[in-house]
Amino acid sequence: MKVLVIGNGGREHALAWKIAQSPRVNEVIIAPGNAGTAAEAKCTNADVSAEDIDGLLALAQECGVDLTVVGPEAPLAAGLVDRFQANGLRCFGPSQQAAQLEASKAFSKRFMQRHGIPTAQYQTITTVDDGMAFLDAIGLPAVIKADGLAAGKGVVIAETDDQVRATLEDMLTGQAFGEAGRQVVMEECLEGEEASFIVMAAGRDVVPMATSQDHKRRDNQDAGPNTGGMGAYSPAPVITQALQAQIMDTVIRPTVAGLEAEGMAFTGFLYAGIMLTADGPKVLEFNVRFGDPETQPIMMRLQSDLVDLIEAALNGELTDQHPQWDQRTALGVVVASKGYPGPHDKGQPITGLETIAGDAVKAFHAGTGVDANGQIITQGGRVLSVVALGEDVKTAQALAHDQLKHIAFDGAFYRTDIGQRAIDATDASRHAQ
Ligand code: AMP
Ligand code: GLY
């Protein structure tokens, strides 16, 4: 089989690496990929952007790919799956219509309301006055979200009236987020611990992936600005088996059933960002793709053949699948470039990658490239993540840190407390996979 993986991040490196391990696969093409995907066995990069739908379709047809797996949200929201399917190509990911669950926060909230899926109280706002009026209902702090895709940067938790007004003005005038901010969703601020819950879905059939948690803030102790994610681990001890069952019953099943009932049956990875509140799990957001950096530790633990799982989903046989997970903990730490999540450096040579060796550790590349001399250089904010497997979170964390010491580039930084929440969690005895 020939498989096309679309995207260029750490998530796509992990997916391509795992897909390439399938004995059924003889070639994986990654468009556009990174220096890490280029170096994997059976893998080659193709220089086509993840947002160039015409170019990707032409690539898939020219190469005769048997299966396409889409990493990021932008091509899904742009209708890549619909285009591929109309051209007779097998593709794992949701339709453009179903992708609205991530692409429009207003759509997503209305959908949750229609189907009784627990989430923060909200209102869709198009004027500053309406927003200030709604503030009376929800109180401070208030959460304000640009409606459209904003690469994880469209959410502000406003602590004061002035901040609420300024944020609304900023977003609604279209200056800060363009089209994505033409309308905003304003909602009550939920309290609790956050967890990622990711499933493979095909219509009403769902198979949960291993549980995970990411760390969104840039700095230790969850300080500093929000990022795409600075590290993640799996399993997440906070998700007990009982909680997993509750999330499946109150969030995941009603979501896939609701989508199917409304004529937009979901195929692909479905990601619910959950706040574990005192009133039970509530949805913060849906993503219509795998998480980054959650994919990396989850793929490290997946012992089953990912291609078998994806094919089963596409063939309507997902309920027969029971993915097997390594019982160890996988923990990944993201190494980022100076300035991230703001404007950041590029083109810095990376050293020490060759020291990462062995079955229990893996460096997944994200923003990396190769210069004219064959030297691997930085090319993005999140540069790579080092994932380690260990008997428990502490062991995995220690091994990841030990390997991270060897990796260097100018301006490199990473958090040193990834997984600390799990280490601190006392009752880790009955957690889910
Ligand atoms: P989102 O893109 O909607 O997941 O929002 C990004 C981050 O903002 C989440 O991971 C949370 O940390 C935070 N957030 C979003 N919505 C809320 C909410 N209603 N209450 C508290 N925190 C929130
Ligand atoms: N790690 C959060 C995300 O993928 O959106």
Short mmCIF file of C-alpha atoms and ligand atoms in Angstrom, two decimals:
data_model
loop_
_atom_site.label_atom_id
_atom_site.label_comp_id
_atom_site.label_asym_id
_atom_site.label_seq_id
_atom_site.Cartn_x
_atom_site.Cartn_y
_atom_site.Cartn_z
CA MET A 1 0.00 0.00 0.00
CA LYS A 2 0.96 3.59 -0.60
CA VAL A 3 -0.21 6.08 2.02
CA LEU A 4 -0.25 9.88 1.84
CA VAL A 5 0.01 11.80 5.14
CA ILE A 6 -0.84 15.49 4.94
CA GLY A 7 0.88 18.00 7.23
CA ASN A 8 4.31 18.92 8.54
CA GLY A 9 4.16 18.85 12.33
CA GLY A 10 5.10 16.49 15.13
CA ARG A 11 1.67 14.90 14.84
CA GLU A 12 2.31 14.03 11.20
CA HIS A 13 5.79 12.68 11.95
CA ALA A 14 4.28 10.37 14.57
CA LEU A 15 1.43 9.28 12.27
CA ALA A 16 3.79 8.65 9.33
CA TRP A 17 6.25 6.75 11.54
CA LYS A 18 3.47 4.54 12.88
CA ILE A 19 1.86 4.00 9.47
CA ALA A 20 5.26 3.05 7.99
CA GLN A 21 5.53 0.26 10.59
CA SER A 22 2.56 -1.53 9.04
CA PRO A 23 3.71 -4.56 7.06
CA ARG A 24 0.96 -3.72 4.58
CA VAL A 25 2.57 -0.37 3.71
CA ASN A 26 5.50 -0.09 1.34
CA GLU A 27 5.58 3.67 0.90
CA VAL A 28 4.48 6.72 2.87
CA ILE A 29 4.47 10.13 1.22
CA ILE A 30 4.28 13.13 3.52
CA ALA A 31 3.16 16.47 2.10
CA PRO A 32 5.00 18.60 2.89
CA GLY A 33 6.61 16.80 5.88
CA ASN A 34 9.75 17.88 7.74
CA ALA A 35 13.35 16.73 8.22
CA GLY A 36 12.15 13.97 10.55
CA THR A 37 9.64 12.44 8.14
CA ALA A 38 12.19 12.62 5.32
CA ALA A 39 14.55 10.39 7.32
CA GLU A 40 12.04 7.66 8.27
CA ALA A 41 12.15 4.23 6.64
CA LYS A 42 9.69 3.88 3.71
CA CYS A 43 8.95 7.64 3.90
CA THR A 44 9.49 10.45 1.39
CA ASN A 45 8.42 14.08 1.51
CA ALA A 46 6.54 15.77 -1.33
CA ASP A 47 6.83 19.52 -1.59
CA VAL A 48 3.12 20.34 -1.59
CA SER A 49 1.58 22.54 1.08
CA ALA A 50 -1.07 21.07 3.40
CA GLU A 51 -3.43 23.83 2.26
CA ASP A 52 -2.99 23.35 -1.49
CA ILE A 53 -5.99 21.08 -2.08
CA ASP A 54 -5.56 21.00 -5.89
CA GLY A 55 -1.87 20.22 -5.53
CA LEU A 56 -2.53 17.45 -3.01
CA LEU A 57 -5.21 15.89 -5.21
CA ALA A 58 -2.83 15.94 -8.19
CA LEU A 59 -0.09 14.39 -6.01
CA ALA A 60 -2.37 11.61 -4.75
CA GLN A 61 -3.49 10.82 -8.29
CA GLU A 62 0.00 10.93 -9.82
CA CYS A 63 1.46 8.72 -7.10
CA GLY A 64 -1.50 6.35 -7.06
CA VAL A 65 -1.95 6.49 -3.29
CA ASP A 66 -4.30 3.94 -1.74
CA LEU A 67 -5.09 5.90 1.40
CA THR A 68 -4.76 9.49 2.61
CA VAL A 69 -4.58 10.52 6.27
CA VAL A 70 -5.04 14.21 7.07
CA GLY A 71 -3.18 15.69 10.04
CA PRO A 72 -4.18 19.35 10.44
CA GLU A 73 -7.57 21.06 10.54
CA ALA A 74 -7.12 23.63 7.75
CA PRO A 75 -7.36 21.21 4.78
CA LEU A 76 -10.31 19.44 6.46
CA ALA A 77 -12.13 22.75 6.91
CA ALA A 78 -11.33 23.57 3.27
CA GLY A 79 -13.06 20.39 2.08
CA LEU A 80 -10.10 18.18 1.19
CA VAL A 81 -11.90 14.95 2.11
CA ASP A 82 -14.93 15.83 -0.03
CA ARG A 83 -12.66 16.59 -3.01
CA PHE A 84 -10.65 13.39 -2.60
CA GLN A 85 -13.76 11.25 -2.23
CA ALA A 86 -15.42 12.87 -5.25
CA ASN A 87 -12.34 11.73 -7.16
CA GLY A 88 -12.60 8.17 -5.88
CA LEU A 89 -9.75 8.43 -3.34
CA ARG A 90 -9.92 6.84 0.11
CA CYS A 91 -9.29 9.44 2.75
CA PHE A 92 -9.46 9.31 6.55
CA GLY A 93 -10.89 12.54 7.93
CA PRO A 94 -14.21 14.35 8.27
CA SER A 95 -16.13 16.14 5.52
CA GLN A 96 -16.07 19.93 5.29
CA GLN A 97 -19.50 20.05 6.88
CA ALA A 98 -18.48 17.94 9.88
CA ALA A 99 -15.20 19.86 10.18
CA GLN A 100 -17.23 22.92 11.19
CA LEU A 101 -17.25 21.39 14.64
CA GLU A 102 -13.72 22.78 14.92
CA ALA A 103 -13.76 25.48 12.23
CA SER A 104 -16.62 27.44 13.80
CA LYS A 105 -16.93 27.79 17.56
CA ALA A 106 -20.48 29.19 17.09
CA PHE A 107 -21.47 26.12 15.04
CA SER A 108 -19.91 23.85 17.62
CA LYS A 109 -21.68 25.48 20.56
CA ARG A 110 -25.07 25.46 18.79
CA PHE A 111 -24.56 21.79 17.95
CA MET A 112 -23.75 20.95 21.58
CA GLN A 113 -26.81 22.86 22.74
CA ARG A 114 -29.09 21.01 20.27
CA HIS A 115 -27.82 17.66 21.46
CA GLY A 116 -27.57 18.32 25.18
CA ILE A 117 -23.79 17.88 25.29
CA PRO A 118 -22.38 19.43 28.49
CA THR A 119 -20.44 22.63 27.80
CA ALA A 120 -20.03 26.15 29.22
CA GLN A 121 -23.02 28.49 29.02
CA TYR A 122 -22.47 30.79 26.03
CA GLN A 123 -23.77 33.33 23.57
CA THR A 124 -22.71 34.18 20.04
CA ILE A 125 -21.84 37.88 19.98
CA THR A 126 -21.53 40.31 17.07
CA THR A 127 -21.55 43.67 18.89
CA VAL A 128 -19.62 44.97 21.88
CA ASP A 129 -22.86 46.07 23.59
CA ASP A 130 -24.35 42.57 23.35
CA GLY A 131 -21.14 41.18 24.80
CA MET A 132 -21.16 43.59 27.74
CA ALA A 133 -24.82 42.72 28.39
CA PHE A 134 -24.05 38.99 28.39
CA LEU A 135 -21.21 39.61 30.83
CA ASP A 136 -23.87 40.43 33.44
CA ALA A 137 -25.18 36.88 33.05
CA ILE A 138 -21.88 35.01 33.29
CA GLY A 139 -19.68 37.29 35.40
CA LEU A 140 -15.89 37.53 35.41
CA PRO A 141 -13.64 36.02 34.29
CA ALA A 142 -15.26 35.66 30.87
CA VAL A 143 -13.95 33.55 28.02
CA ILE A 144 -14.00 35.15 24.57
CA LYS A 145 -13.29 33.10 21.46
CA ALA A 146 -12.89 34.15 17.85
CA ASP A 147 -15.38 32.09 15.84
CA GLY A 148 -13.05 30.71 13.18
CA LEU A 149 -9.74 28.86 13.08
CA ALA A 150 -7.08 30.87 14.86
CA ALA A 151 -4.33 28.27 15.44
CA GLY A 152 -5.05 28.04 19.16
CA LYS A 153 -4.57 31.77 19.66
CA GLY A 154 -8.17 32.94 19.37
CA VAL A 155 -9.16 32.44 23.01
CA VAL A 156 -8.90 35.16 25.66
CA ILE A 157 -9.81 34.73 29.32
CA ALA A 158 -10.72 38.28 30.33
CA GLU A 159 -10.42 39.13 34.01
CA THR A 160 -11.89 42.65 34.08
CA ASP A 161 -14.73 44.58 32.42
CA ASP A 162 -12.17 46.68 30.57
CA GLN A 163 -10.40 43.61 29.28
CA VAL A 164 -13.69 42.13 28.08
CA ARG A 165 -14.53 45.34 26.22
CA ALA A 166 -11.06 45.67 24.72
CA THR A 167 -11.03 42.03 23.58
CA LEU A 168 -14.47 42.30 22.01
CA GLU A 169 -13.48 45.49 20.21
CA ASP A 170 -10.26 43.93 19.05
CA MET A 171 -11.90 40.79 17.70
CA LEU A 172 -15.13 42.23 16.33
CA THR A 173 -13.52 45.04 14.37
CA GLY A 174 -11.78 42.30 12.41
CA GLN A 175 -8.33 43.65 13.14
CA ALA A 176 -6.93 40.85 15.27
CA PHE A 177 -8.33 37.74 13.63
CA GLY A 178 -9.77 38.85 10.28
CA GLU A 179 -12.74 36.73 9.20
CA ALA A 180 -12.20 34.32 12.11
CA GLY A 181 -13.18 37.08 14.54
CA ARG A 182 -16.21 38.55 12.75
CA GLN A 183 -18.36 36.95 15.38
CA VAL A 184 -17.20 35.69 18.74
CA VAL A 185 -18.40 33.16 21.23
CA MET A 186 -18.50 34.42 24.78
CA GLU A 187 -18.82 31.88 27.57
CA GLU A 188 -18.60 31.33 31.29
CA CYS A 189 -15.20 30.36 32.63
CA LEU A 190 -15.09 26.76 33.78
CA GLU A 191 -12.85 25.53 36.55
CA GLY A 192 -11.15 22.18 36.80
CA GLU A 193 -8.46 20.08 35.24
CA GLU A 194 -8.26 19.81 31.46
CA ALA A 195 -7.85 16.57 29.55
CA SER A 196 -7.87 15.55 25.91
CA PHE A 197 -10.20 12.76 24.88
CA ILE A 198 -9.57 11.45 21.39
CA VAL A 199 -11.43 8.76 19.50
CA MET A 200 -11.44 7.25 16.04
CA ALA A 201 -14.93 7.60 14.63
CA ALA A 202 -16.85 6.28 11.66
CA GLY A 203 -20.50 7.21 11.79
CA ARG A 204 -21.82 6.07 15.14
CA ASP A 205 -18.92 3.68 15.72
CA VAL A 206 -16.14 4.93 17.94
CA VAL A 207 -12.95 3.51 19.38
CA PRO A 208 -11.23 5.55 22.08
CA MET A 209 -7.55 6.26 21.74
CA ALA A 210 -5.38 6.07 24.85
CA THR A 211 -6.06 8.95 27.23
CA SER A 212 -3.74 11.95 27.30
CA GLN A 213 -3.15 15.40 28.67
CA ASP A 214 -1.24 18.26 27.13
CA HIS A 215 0.30 21.36 28.64
CA LYS A 216 -0.87 24.45 26.78
CA ARG A 217 1.02 27.23 28.55
CA ARG A 218 4.55 28.09 27.53
CA ASP A 219 6.22 28.10 30.95
CA ASN A 220 6.60 25.84 33.95
CA GLN A 221 3.72 25.70 36.43
CA ASP A 222 1.31 26.50 33.60
CA ALA A 223 2.42 30.12 33.38
CA GLY A 224 2.96 32.34 30.35
CA PRO A 225 0.97 32.55 27.12
CA ASN A 226 -1.09 29.77 25.57
CA THR A 227 0.66 27.74 22.88
CA GLY A 228 -0.27 24.87 20.58
CA GLY A 229 1.03 22.60 23.37
CA MET A 230 4.42 22.28 25.07
CA GLY A 231 4.26 18.61 25.94
CA ALA A 232 1.88 15.73 26.60
CA TYR A 233 1.70 12.36 28.22
CA SER A 234 -0.39 9.23 28.02
CA PRO A 235 -2.19 7.78 29.89
CA ALA A 236 -3.77 10.63 31.86
CA PRO A 237 -4.32 9.27 35.38
CA VAL A 238 -7.04 11.86 35.93
CA ILE A 239 -9.24 9.97 33.42
CA THR A 240 -10.40 7.02 35.47
CA GLN A 241 -12.27 4.20 33.81
CA ALA A 242 -15.50 5.58 35.27
CA LEU A 243 -14.75 9.02 33.88
CA GLN A 244 -13.89 7.57 30.48
CA ALA A 245 -17.28 5.80 30.44
CA GLN A 246 -18.99 9.04 31.44
CA ILE A 247 -17.24 11.02 28.68
CA MET A 248 -18.17 8.34 26.13
CA ASP A 249 -21.83 8.44 27.24
CA THR A 250 -22.34 12.16 27.74
CA VAL A 251 -20.01 13.61 25.09
CA ILE A 252 -18.69 11.26 22.43
CA ARG A 253 -21.71 9.09 21.63
CA PRO A 254 -24.23 11.96 21.53
CA THR A 255 -21.81 13.90 19.33
CA VAL A 256 -21.31 11.23 16.67
CA ALA A 257 -25.02 10.30 16.81
CA GLY A 258 -26.01 13.96 16.45
CA LEU A 259 -23.67 14.48 13.51
CA GLU A 260 -25.03 11.39 11.79
CA ALA A 261 -28.64 12.39 12.46
CA GLU A 262 -27.95 15.79 10.91
CA GLY A 263 -26.55 14.22 7.75
CA MET A 264 -22.86 14.82 8.42
CA ALA A 265 -21.65 11.49 9.75
CA PHE A 266 -18.13 11.87 11.12
CA THR A 267 -15.17 9.84 9.91
CA GLY A 268 -11.75 10.52 11.35
CA PHE A 269 -10.11 11.41 14.62
CA LEU A 270 -12.44 13.34 16.91
CA TYR A 271 -10.86 15.24 19.78
CA ALA A 272 -12.83 16.61 22.68
CA GLY A 273 -11.03 19.12 24.88
CA ILE A 274 -12.65 18.51 28.25
CA MET A 275 -12.77 20.43 31.50
CA LEU A 276 -13.30 18.11 34.44
CA THR A 277 -15.55 20.36 36.50
CA ALA A 278 -17.24 19.71 39.83
CA ASP A 279 -20.46 19.19 37.78
CA GLY A 280 -18.84 16.55 35.59
CA PRO A 281 -16.93 16.69 32.28
CA LYS A 282 -17.76 19.63 30.01
CA VAL A 283 -16.56 20.24 26.47
CA LEU A 284 -14.23 23.21 25.97
CA GLU A 285 -13.83 22.60 22.27
CA PHE A 286 -13.91 19.96 19.60
CA ASN A 287 -11.08 19.34 17.20
CA VAL A 288 -11.70 17.25 14.10
CA ARG A 289 -8.19 15.77 14.02
CA PHE A 290 -5.62 14.24 16.29
CA GLY A 291 -3.99 16.50 18.88
CA ASP A 292 -0.48 17.86 18.64
CA PRO A 293 1.52 17.09 20.82
CA GLU A 294 -0.82 14.32 22.12
CA THR A 295 -0.38 12.19 18.98
CA GLN A 296 3.31 11.62 19.68
CA PRO A 297 2.98 9.86 23.08
CA ILE A 298 -0.20 8.09 21.99
CA MET A 299 1.48 6.66 18.88
CA MET A 300 4.45 5.58 21.02
CA ARG A 301 2.02 3.45 23.04
CA LEU A 302 -0.06 2.07 20.17
CA GLN A 303 0.91 -1.55 19.56
CA SER A 304 -1.80 -2.31 17.02
CA ASP A 305 -1.44 -1.58 13.32
CA LEU A 306 -2.73 1.97 12.70
CA VAL A 307 -3.45 1.21 9.06
CA ASP A 308 -5.66 -1.72 10.07
CA LEU A 309 -7.58 0.60 12.39
CA ILE A 310 -8.03 3.27 9.73
CA GLU A 311 -9.06 0.75 7.09
CA ALA A 312 -11.55 -0.81 9.50
CA ALA A 313 -13.05 2.64 10.10
CA LEU A 314 -13.35 3.30 6.36
CA ASN A 315 -14.92 -0.14 5.84
CA GLY A 316 -17.50 0.37 8.61
CA GLU A 317 -15.86 -2.29 10.79
CA LEU A 318 -14.53 -0.12 13.58
CA THR A 319 -16.53 -1.81 16.35
CA ASP A 320 -14.52 -5.01 15.79
CA GLN A 321 -11.29 -3.19 16.63
CA HIS A 322 -9.65 -3.31 20.04
CA PRO A 323 -6.40 -1.37 19.86
CA GLN A 324 -3.64 -2.60 22.13
CA TRP A 325 -1.60 -0.12 24.15
CA ASP A 326 1.82 -0.38 25.74
CA GLN A 327 1.11 -0.36 29.47
CA ARG A 328 3.97 2.02 30.07
CA THR A 329 3.59 5.80 30.21
CA ALA A 330 4.74 7.84 27.22
CA LEU A 331 5.77 11.41 27.91
CA GLY A 332 6.77 13.98 25.30
CA VAL A 333 8.47 17.33 25.82
CA VAL A 334 8.35 19.95 23.07
CA VAL A 335 11.51 21.92 22.32
CA ALA A 336 10.60 25.34 20.95
CA SER A 337 12.40 28.27 19.34
CA LYS A 338 13.12 31.51 21.14
CA GLY A 339 10.13 33.83 20.78
CA TYR A 340 7.49 31.08 20.43
CA PRO A 341 4.47 31.41 20.51
CA GLY A 342 5.19 34.88 19.07
CA PRO A 343 7.49 35.59 16.12
CA HIS A 344 10.46 33.28 16.44
CA ASP A 345 13.88 32.42 15.10
CA LYS A 346 14.44 30.16 12.11
CA GLY A 347 17.41 28.55 10.40
CA GLN A 348 19.33 27.53 13.55
CA PRO A 349 21.39 24.32 13.20
CA ILE A 350 20.20 21.52 15.52
CA THR A 351 22.78 19.23 17.10
CA GLY A 352 22.55 16.07 19.17
CA LEU A 353 19.68 14.38 17.34
CA GLU A 354 21.82 11.31 16.63
CA THR A 355 22.15 10.64 20.37
CA ILE A 356 18.43 9.85 20.66
CA ALA A 357 18.40 6.09 20.23
CA GLY A 358 16.65 2.99 21.51
CA ASP A 359 13.11 1.64 21.52
CA ALA A 360 12.04 3.67 24.55
CA VAL A 361 12.79 7.12 23.12
CA LYS A 362 11.99 8.95 19.94
CA ALA A 363 12.47 12.50 18.65
CA PHE A 364 9.49 13.55 16.56
CA HIS A 365 10.26 16.55 14.39
CA ALA A 366 7.91 19.48 13.87
CA GLY A 367 9.43 22.74 12.60
CA THR A 368 12.61 21.32 11.09
CA GLY A 369 14.17 21.43 7.64
CA VAL A 370 17.46 20.64 5.95
CA ASP A 371 19.77 23.35 4.62
CA ALA A 372 21.90 23.20 1.45
CA ASN A 373 24.69 21.39 3.35
CA GLY A 374 22.40 18.67 4.66
CA GLN A 375 22.36 20.17 8.16
CA ILE A 376 19.06 19.89 10.05
CA ILE A 377 17.86 23.36 11.00
CA THR A 378 14.93 24.93 12.83
CA GLN A 379 12.02 26.07 10.72
CA GLY A 380 9.19 26.72 13.13
CA GLY A 381 8.11 27.62 16.66
CA ARG A 382 7.68 24.11 17.95
CA VAL A 383 10.79 22.41 16.63
CA LEU A 384 10.57 18.84 17.88
CA SER A 385 9.37 16.74 20.76
CA VAL A 386 11.29 14.07 22.60
CA VAL A 387 9.04 11.23 23.74
CA ALA A 388 10.11 8.59 26.25
CA LEU A 389 8.42 5.45 27.54
CA GLY A 390 8.75 4.52 31.22
CA GLU A 391 7.15 2.30 33.83
CA ASP A 392 5.51 5.38 35.33
CA VAL A 393 5.31 9.11 34.63
CA LYS A 394 8.37 9.87 36.72
CA THR A 395 10.56 7.35 34.89
CA ALA A 396 9.33 8.52 31.50
CA GLN A 397 9.93 12.14 32.49
CA ALA A 398 13.46 11.38 33.72
CA LEU A 399 14.34 9.54 30.51
CA ALA A 400 12.94 12.33 28.33
CA HIS A 401 14.94 14.92 30.29
CA ASP A 402 18.07 12.81 30.04
CA GLN A 403 17.75 12.72 26.24
CA LEU A 404 16.79 16.38 25.95
CA LYS A 405 20.12 17.42 27.45
CA HIS A 406 21.86 16.39 24.25
CA ILE A 407 19.72 18.39 21.85
CA ALA A 408 20.85 21.93 21.21
CA PHE A 409 20.15 24.86 18.96
CA ASP A 410 20.39 28.57 19.48
CA GLY A 411 17.37 29.82 21.43
CA ALA A 412 16.06 26.34 22.31
CA PHE A 413 13.77 26.11 25.33
CA TYR A 414 11.41 23.58 26.87
CA ARG A 415 9.33 23.05 29.99
CA THR A 416 10.87 20.91 32.68
CA ASP A 417 7.59 20.02 34.42
CA ILE A 418 5.67 18.12 31.75
CA GLY A 419 3.78 15.34 33.52
CA GLN A 420 4.07 16.91 36.96
CA ARG A 421 0.29 16.98 37.39
CA ALA A 422 0.18 13.23 36.84
CA ILE A 423 3.08 12.65 39.21
CA ASP A 424 1.23 14.66 41.84
CA ALA A 425 -2.02 12.79 41.28
CA THR A 426 -2.43 10.44 44.19
CA ASP A 427 -4.94 7.88 42.98
CA ALA A 428 -3.41 6.52 39.81
CA SER A 429 -4.53 2.98 40.43
CA ARG A 430 -7.73 2.71 38.41
CA HIS A 431 -7.07 4.95 35.43
CA ALA A 432 -8.12 4.06 31.91
CA GLN A 433 -5.66 3.02 29.18
P1 AMP B 1 -10.27 26.19 23.12
O1 AMP B 1 -9.51 26.49 21.85
O2 AMP B 1 -11.70 26.53 23.00
O3 AMP B 1 -10.01 24.83 23.67
O4 AMP B 1 -9.62 27.12 24.20
C1 AMP B 1 -8.23 27.10 24.47
C2 AMP B 1 -7.97 27.03 25.95
O5 AMP B 1 -8.65 28.08 26.61
C3 AMP B 1 -8.50 25.76 26.57
O6 AMP B 1 -7.58 24.73 26.47
C4 AMP B 1 -8.70 26.21 28.00
O7 AMP B 1 -7.48 26.21 28.70
C5 AMP B 1 -9.15 27.63 27.86
N1 AMP B 1 -10.62 27.71 27.84
C6 AMP B 1 -11.44 27.66 26.77
N2 AMP B 1 -12.73 27.74 27.12
C7 AMP B 1 -12.75 27.85 28.46
C8 AMP B 1 -13.79 27.97 29.43
N3 AMP B 1 -15.08 28.05 29.10
N4 AMP B 1 -13.43 28.05 30.73
C9 AMP B 1 -12.13 28.00 31.11
N5 AMP B 1 -11.10 27.88 30.24
C10 AMP B 1 -11.40 27.82 28.93
N1 GLY B 2 -2.89 19.94 21.78
C1 GLY B 2 -4.01 20.68 21.42
C2 GLY B 2 -4.40 20.60 20.01
O1 GLY B 2 -3.92 19.78 19.25
O2 GLY B 2 -5.22 21.39 19.60
#
